[in-house]
Amino acid sequence: MANDELVNRLAGELRPVSRWRAGRELMLLVALAVIEIALFIAAGSMRDDMHSAMHHPSFWWKVGSLGLLAIVGSVTTVASFDPMLSARRRMTLVAGMLGLVLLTGWLVDAMGGPGAPLVHRLDWRHGLDCVSWILALSIPPLTAFAVLARRGAPPRLNASALLVGVASAAWGGFVFAFRCPFDDPLYVAVWFALAGVAITIVARLILPRIARW
Amino acid sequence: MVASASQLAPRSLLGTRAPPTEGVIDRKGEDWGMLMSAAQSGNGGAYRRLLGEVERWLQRYFNHRVPGWLVDDLVQETLLAIHRKRHTYDPARPFQPWLAVIARHKWIDWLRRGASRIEDELPLDLAVEDHERAVTSAALLGQLLSGLKPAQQDAIRLVKIEGLTVAEASARTGQSVPLVKVNIHRGLAKLAAMVEEDSGGE
């Protein structure tokens, strides 16, 4: 087909479009997050010792860190779908935040004094349970990000995919934090991070294929 | 906001200059943004005018970046991408940087595809392509290729630019057939990464 023919065909089939707006996309994500958390609570998945857990700094570190990562990760991920914005600086920001979360977790852990033996602290049976929960809870945001990526025009698909993985995992981890009875920073750093790595690998493998444009 | 000429021009690639006709683009920059804004509202006439101008701009853009026989394919792919992603253009921003991002994206995409498909089928009219176009694209490609290892440069130049088969390139370079394929794959992947790296800033 000649270029002129293509131009005429595209102009001939032109339809009005609704402009892509990052703010609107973010509102959709907020709505999805509210629905997921509401369903999670309505299903009776909240931890039984929530009241006493709220007296421990490690609980607030866990919830606060994951919530902040989920929010910043979601904003930066949606921004990376804008063709005019680079994902590189946003990746640096998210990586810096991850480092800060681990550092503050280490400080919270150090303030708590000597802990139990490593094997007990990591408790691999519950740890694997945590990983599977976080993976399941990360599926809705992962799907939503994939849909939004297809609607946008991410100029660096691989970078966007990594951001999608981190944001989805943080989101899943944040919701699960209200159920998980373990607030030990070491436990969270190991098992939640493991789930995050798994989700990020999935996003890195899948997203560039379905959001290619 | 009025964009400066350097903002409007496509980013130079690894120090090479953008096409010499950027002045025309600058003068028409505002019009293109308005035409796209009208197109987003469904104005087919404005869209046809815009795509006509953009098509010429893309010809110049790709003439300097890919072998001549591929230019029309990439121009059409980019026009389709513009059509599919036209809702992502924000009329509050200048049009040309948005256009340049999409064109660059298709270029990188082509480099990546080349890395996964070692031997593209060459067109029959390869030998009669426009000489000037061939010289300019070869110059830019040559500059790009200089960032690769010599073995990768040879493999890509012989198979992707001169149109030899992998077996012929193997005989010419002394590299084994699998090694030629590996060098093309790795070389093109590295080229894509270099272009992407060069366009990483906002």
PDB file of C-alpha atoms in Angstrom, chain A residues 1-4 6-20 82-90 149-158 212-213, chain B residues 37 39-44 47-48 51-52 55 59 72 75-76 79-81 83 85-89 91 93 97-98 101-102 105-106 109 113 196-197 200-202:
ATOM      1  CA  MET A   1       0.000   0.000   0.000  1.00  0.00           C
ATOM      2  CA  ALA A   2       1.344   3.448  -0.871  1.00  0.00           C
ATOM      3  CA  ASN A   3       1.794   5.999   1.901  1.00  0.00           C
ATOM      4  CA  ASP A   4      -0.849   8.285   0.355  1.00  0.00           C
ATOM      5  CA  LEU A   6      -2.672   4.752   3.995  1.00  0.00           C
ATOM      6  CA  VAL A   7      -3.046   8.422   4.921  1.00  0.00           C
ATOM      7  CA  ASN A   8      -6.397   8.571   3.122  1.00  0.00           C
ATOM      8  CA  ARG A   9      -7.576   5.345   4.746  1.00  0.00           C
ATOM      9  CA  LEU A  10      -6.629   6.499   8.240  1.00  0.00           C
ATOM     10  CA  ALA A  11      -8.227   9.913   7.704  1.00  0.00           C
ATOM     11  CA  GLY A  12     -11.326   8.227   6.314  1.00  0.00           C
ATOM     12  CA  GLU A  13     -11.830   5.993   9.324  1.00  0.00           C
ATOM     13  CA  LEU A  14     -11.049   8.716  11.857  1.00  0.00           C
ATOM     14  CA  ARG A  15     -13.238   8.812  14.970  1.00  0.00           C
ATOM     15  CA  PRO A  16     -13.136  11.277  17.855  1.00  0.00           C
ATOM     16  CA  VAL A  17     -11.041  10.060  20.764  1.00  0.00           C
ATOM     17  CA  SER A  18     -11.015  10.781  24.449  1.00  0.00           C
ATOM     18  CA  ARG A  19      -7.621  12.139  25.430  1.00  0.00           C
ATOM     19  CA  TRP A  20      -5.397  10.047  27.648  1.00  0.00           C
ATOM     20  CA  ASP A  82       3.025   8.736  28.928  1.00  0.00           C
ATOM     21  CA  PRO A  83       5.095   8.823  25.726  1.00  0.00           C
ATOM     22  CA  MET A  84       6.573  12.175  26.699  1.00  0.00           C
ATOM     23  CA  LEU A  85       7.939  11.079  30.060  1.00  0.00           C
ATOM     24  CA  SER A  86      10.944   8.918  30.744  1.00  0.00           C
ATOM     25  CA  ALA A  87      10.656   5.917  33.031  1.00  0.00           C
ATOM     26  CA  ARG A  88      14.314   6.108  33.992  1.00  0.00           C
ATOM     27  CA  ARG A  89      14.038   8.806  36.670  1.00  0.00           C
ATOM     28  CA  ARG A  90      10.963   7.132  38.066  1.00  0.00           C
ATOM     29  CA  ALA A 149      -0.310   0.286  29.545  1.00  0.00           C
ATOM     30  CA  ARG A 150      -2.161  -0.768  26.408  1.00  0.00           C
ATOM     31  CA  ARG A 151      -4.207   2.414  26.500  1.00  0.00           C
ATOM     32  CA  GLY A 152      -1.116   4.563  26.953  1.00  0.00           C
ATOM     33  CA  ALA A 153       2.047   4.634  24.887  1.00  0.00           C
ATOM     34  CA  PRO A 154       4.950   3.625  27.132  1.00  0.00           C
ATOM     35  CA  PRO A 155       8.143   4.618  25.317  1.00  0.00           C
ATOM     36  CA  ARG A 156      10.268   2.178  27.373  1.00  0.00           C
ATOM     37  CA  LEU A 157       8.247  -0.979  27.737  1.00  0.00           C
ATOM     38  CA  ASN A 158      10.821  -2.929  29.726  1.00  0.00           C
ATOM     39  CA  ARG A 212       3.735  -3.488  22.554  1.00  0.00           C
ATOM     40  CA  TRP A 213       2.642  -0.760  20.167  1.00  0.00           C
TER      41      TRP A 213
ATOM     42  CA  SER B  37      -6.100  18.561  18.321  1.00  0.00           C
ATOM     43  CA  ALA B  39      -8.152  15.299  14.560  1.00  0.00           C
ATOM     44  CA  GLN B  40      -8.754  14.133  18.127  1.00  0.00           C
ATOM     45  CA  SER B  41     -12.180  15.744  17.815  1.00  0.00           C
ATOM     46  CA  GLY B  42     -12.846  13.803  14.606  1.00  0.00           C
ATOM     47  CA  ASN B  43     -11.862  16.362  11.941  1.00  0.00           C
ATOM     48  CA  GLY B  44     -10.822  14.113   9.033  1.00  0.00           C
ATOM     49  CA  TYR B  47      -6.037  14.758  10.057  1.00  0.00           C
ATOM     50  CA  ARG B  48      -5.371  14.127   6.357  1.00  0.00           C
ATOM     51  CA  LEU B  51      -0.622  12.927   8.191  1.00  0.00           C
ATOM     52  CA  GLY B  52       0.497  14.165   4.784  1.00  0.00           C
ATOM     53  CA  GLU B  55       4.595  11.385   6.301  1.00  0.00           C
ATOM     54  CA  GLN B  59      10.569   9.973   5.298  1.00  0.00           C
ATOM     55  CA  ASP B  72       8.407   3.175   3.581  1.00  0.00           C
ATOM     56  CA  VAL B  75       6.904   5.302   7.772  1.00  0.00           C
ATOM     57  CA  GLN B  76       3.685   3.302   7.475  1.00  0.00           C
ATOM     58  CA  LEU B  79       1.667   6.415  10.788  1.00  0.00           C
ATOM     59  CA  LEU B  80      -0.374   3.505  12.142  1.00  0.00           C
ATOM     60  CA  ALA B  81       1.151   3.983  15.593  1.00  0.00           C
ATOM     61  CA  HIS B  83      -3.258   6.762  14.507  1.00  0.00           C
ATOM     62  CA  LYS B  85      -2.004   6.394  19.938  1.00  0.00           C
ATOM     63  CA  ARG B  86      -3.363   9.770  18.855  1.00  0.00           C
ATOM     64  CA  HIS B  87      -5.306  10.045  22.104  1.00  0.00           C
ATOM     65  CA  THR B  88      -2.004  10.259  24.021  1.00  0.00           C
ATOM     66  CA  TYR B  89      -1.084  13.580  22.409  1.00  0.00           C
ATOM     67  CA  PRO B  91      -2.431  19.714  22.859  1.00  0.00           C
ATOM     68  CA  ARG B  93       2.497  20.302  24.701  1.00  0.00           C
ATOM     69  CA  PRO B  97       8.593  15.887  20.471  1.00  0.00           C
ATOM     70  CA  TRP B  98       5.586  13.564  20.702  1.00  0.00           C
ATOM     71  CA  VAL B 101       9.152   9.803  20.445  1.00  0.00           C
ATOM     72  CA  ILE B 102       6.799   7.657  18.380  1.00  0.00           C
ATOM     73  CA  HIS B 105      10.006   3.984  19.313  1.00  0.00           C
ATOM     74  CA  LYS B 106       9.297   2.386  15.935  1.00  0.00           C
ATOM     75  CA  ASP B 109      11.285  -1.651  17.674  1.00  0.00           C
ATOM     76  CA  ARG B 113      12.878  -7.132  15.646  1.00  0.00           C
ATOM     77  CA  GLU B 196      17.089   3.907  23.879  1.00  0.00           C
ATOM     78  CA  GLU B 197      19.836   5.076  26.207  1.00  0.00           C
ATOM     79  CA  GLY B 200      16.410   8.244  28.020  1.00  0.00           C
ATOM     80  CA  GLY B 201      16.111  11.809  29.317  1.00  0.00           C
ATOM     81  CA  GLU B 202      12.852  13.694  29.488  1.00  0.00           C
TER      82      GLU B 202
END
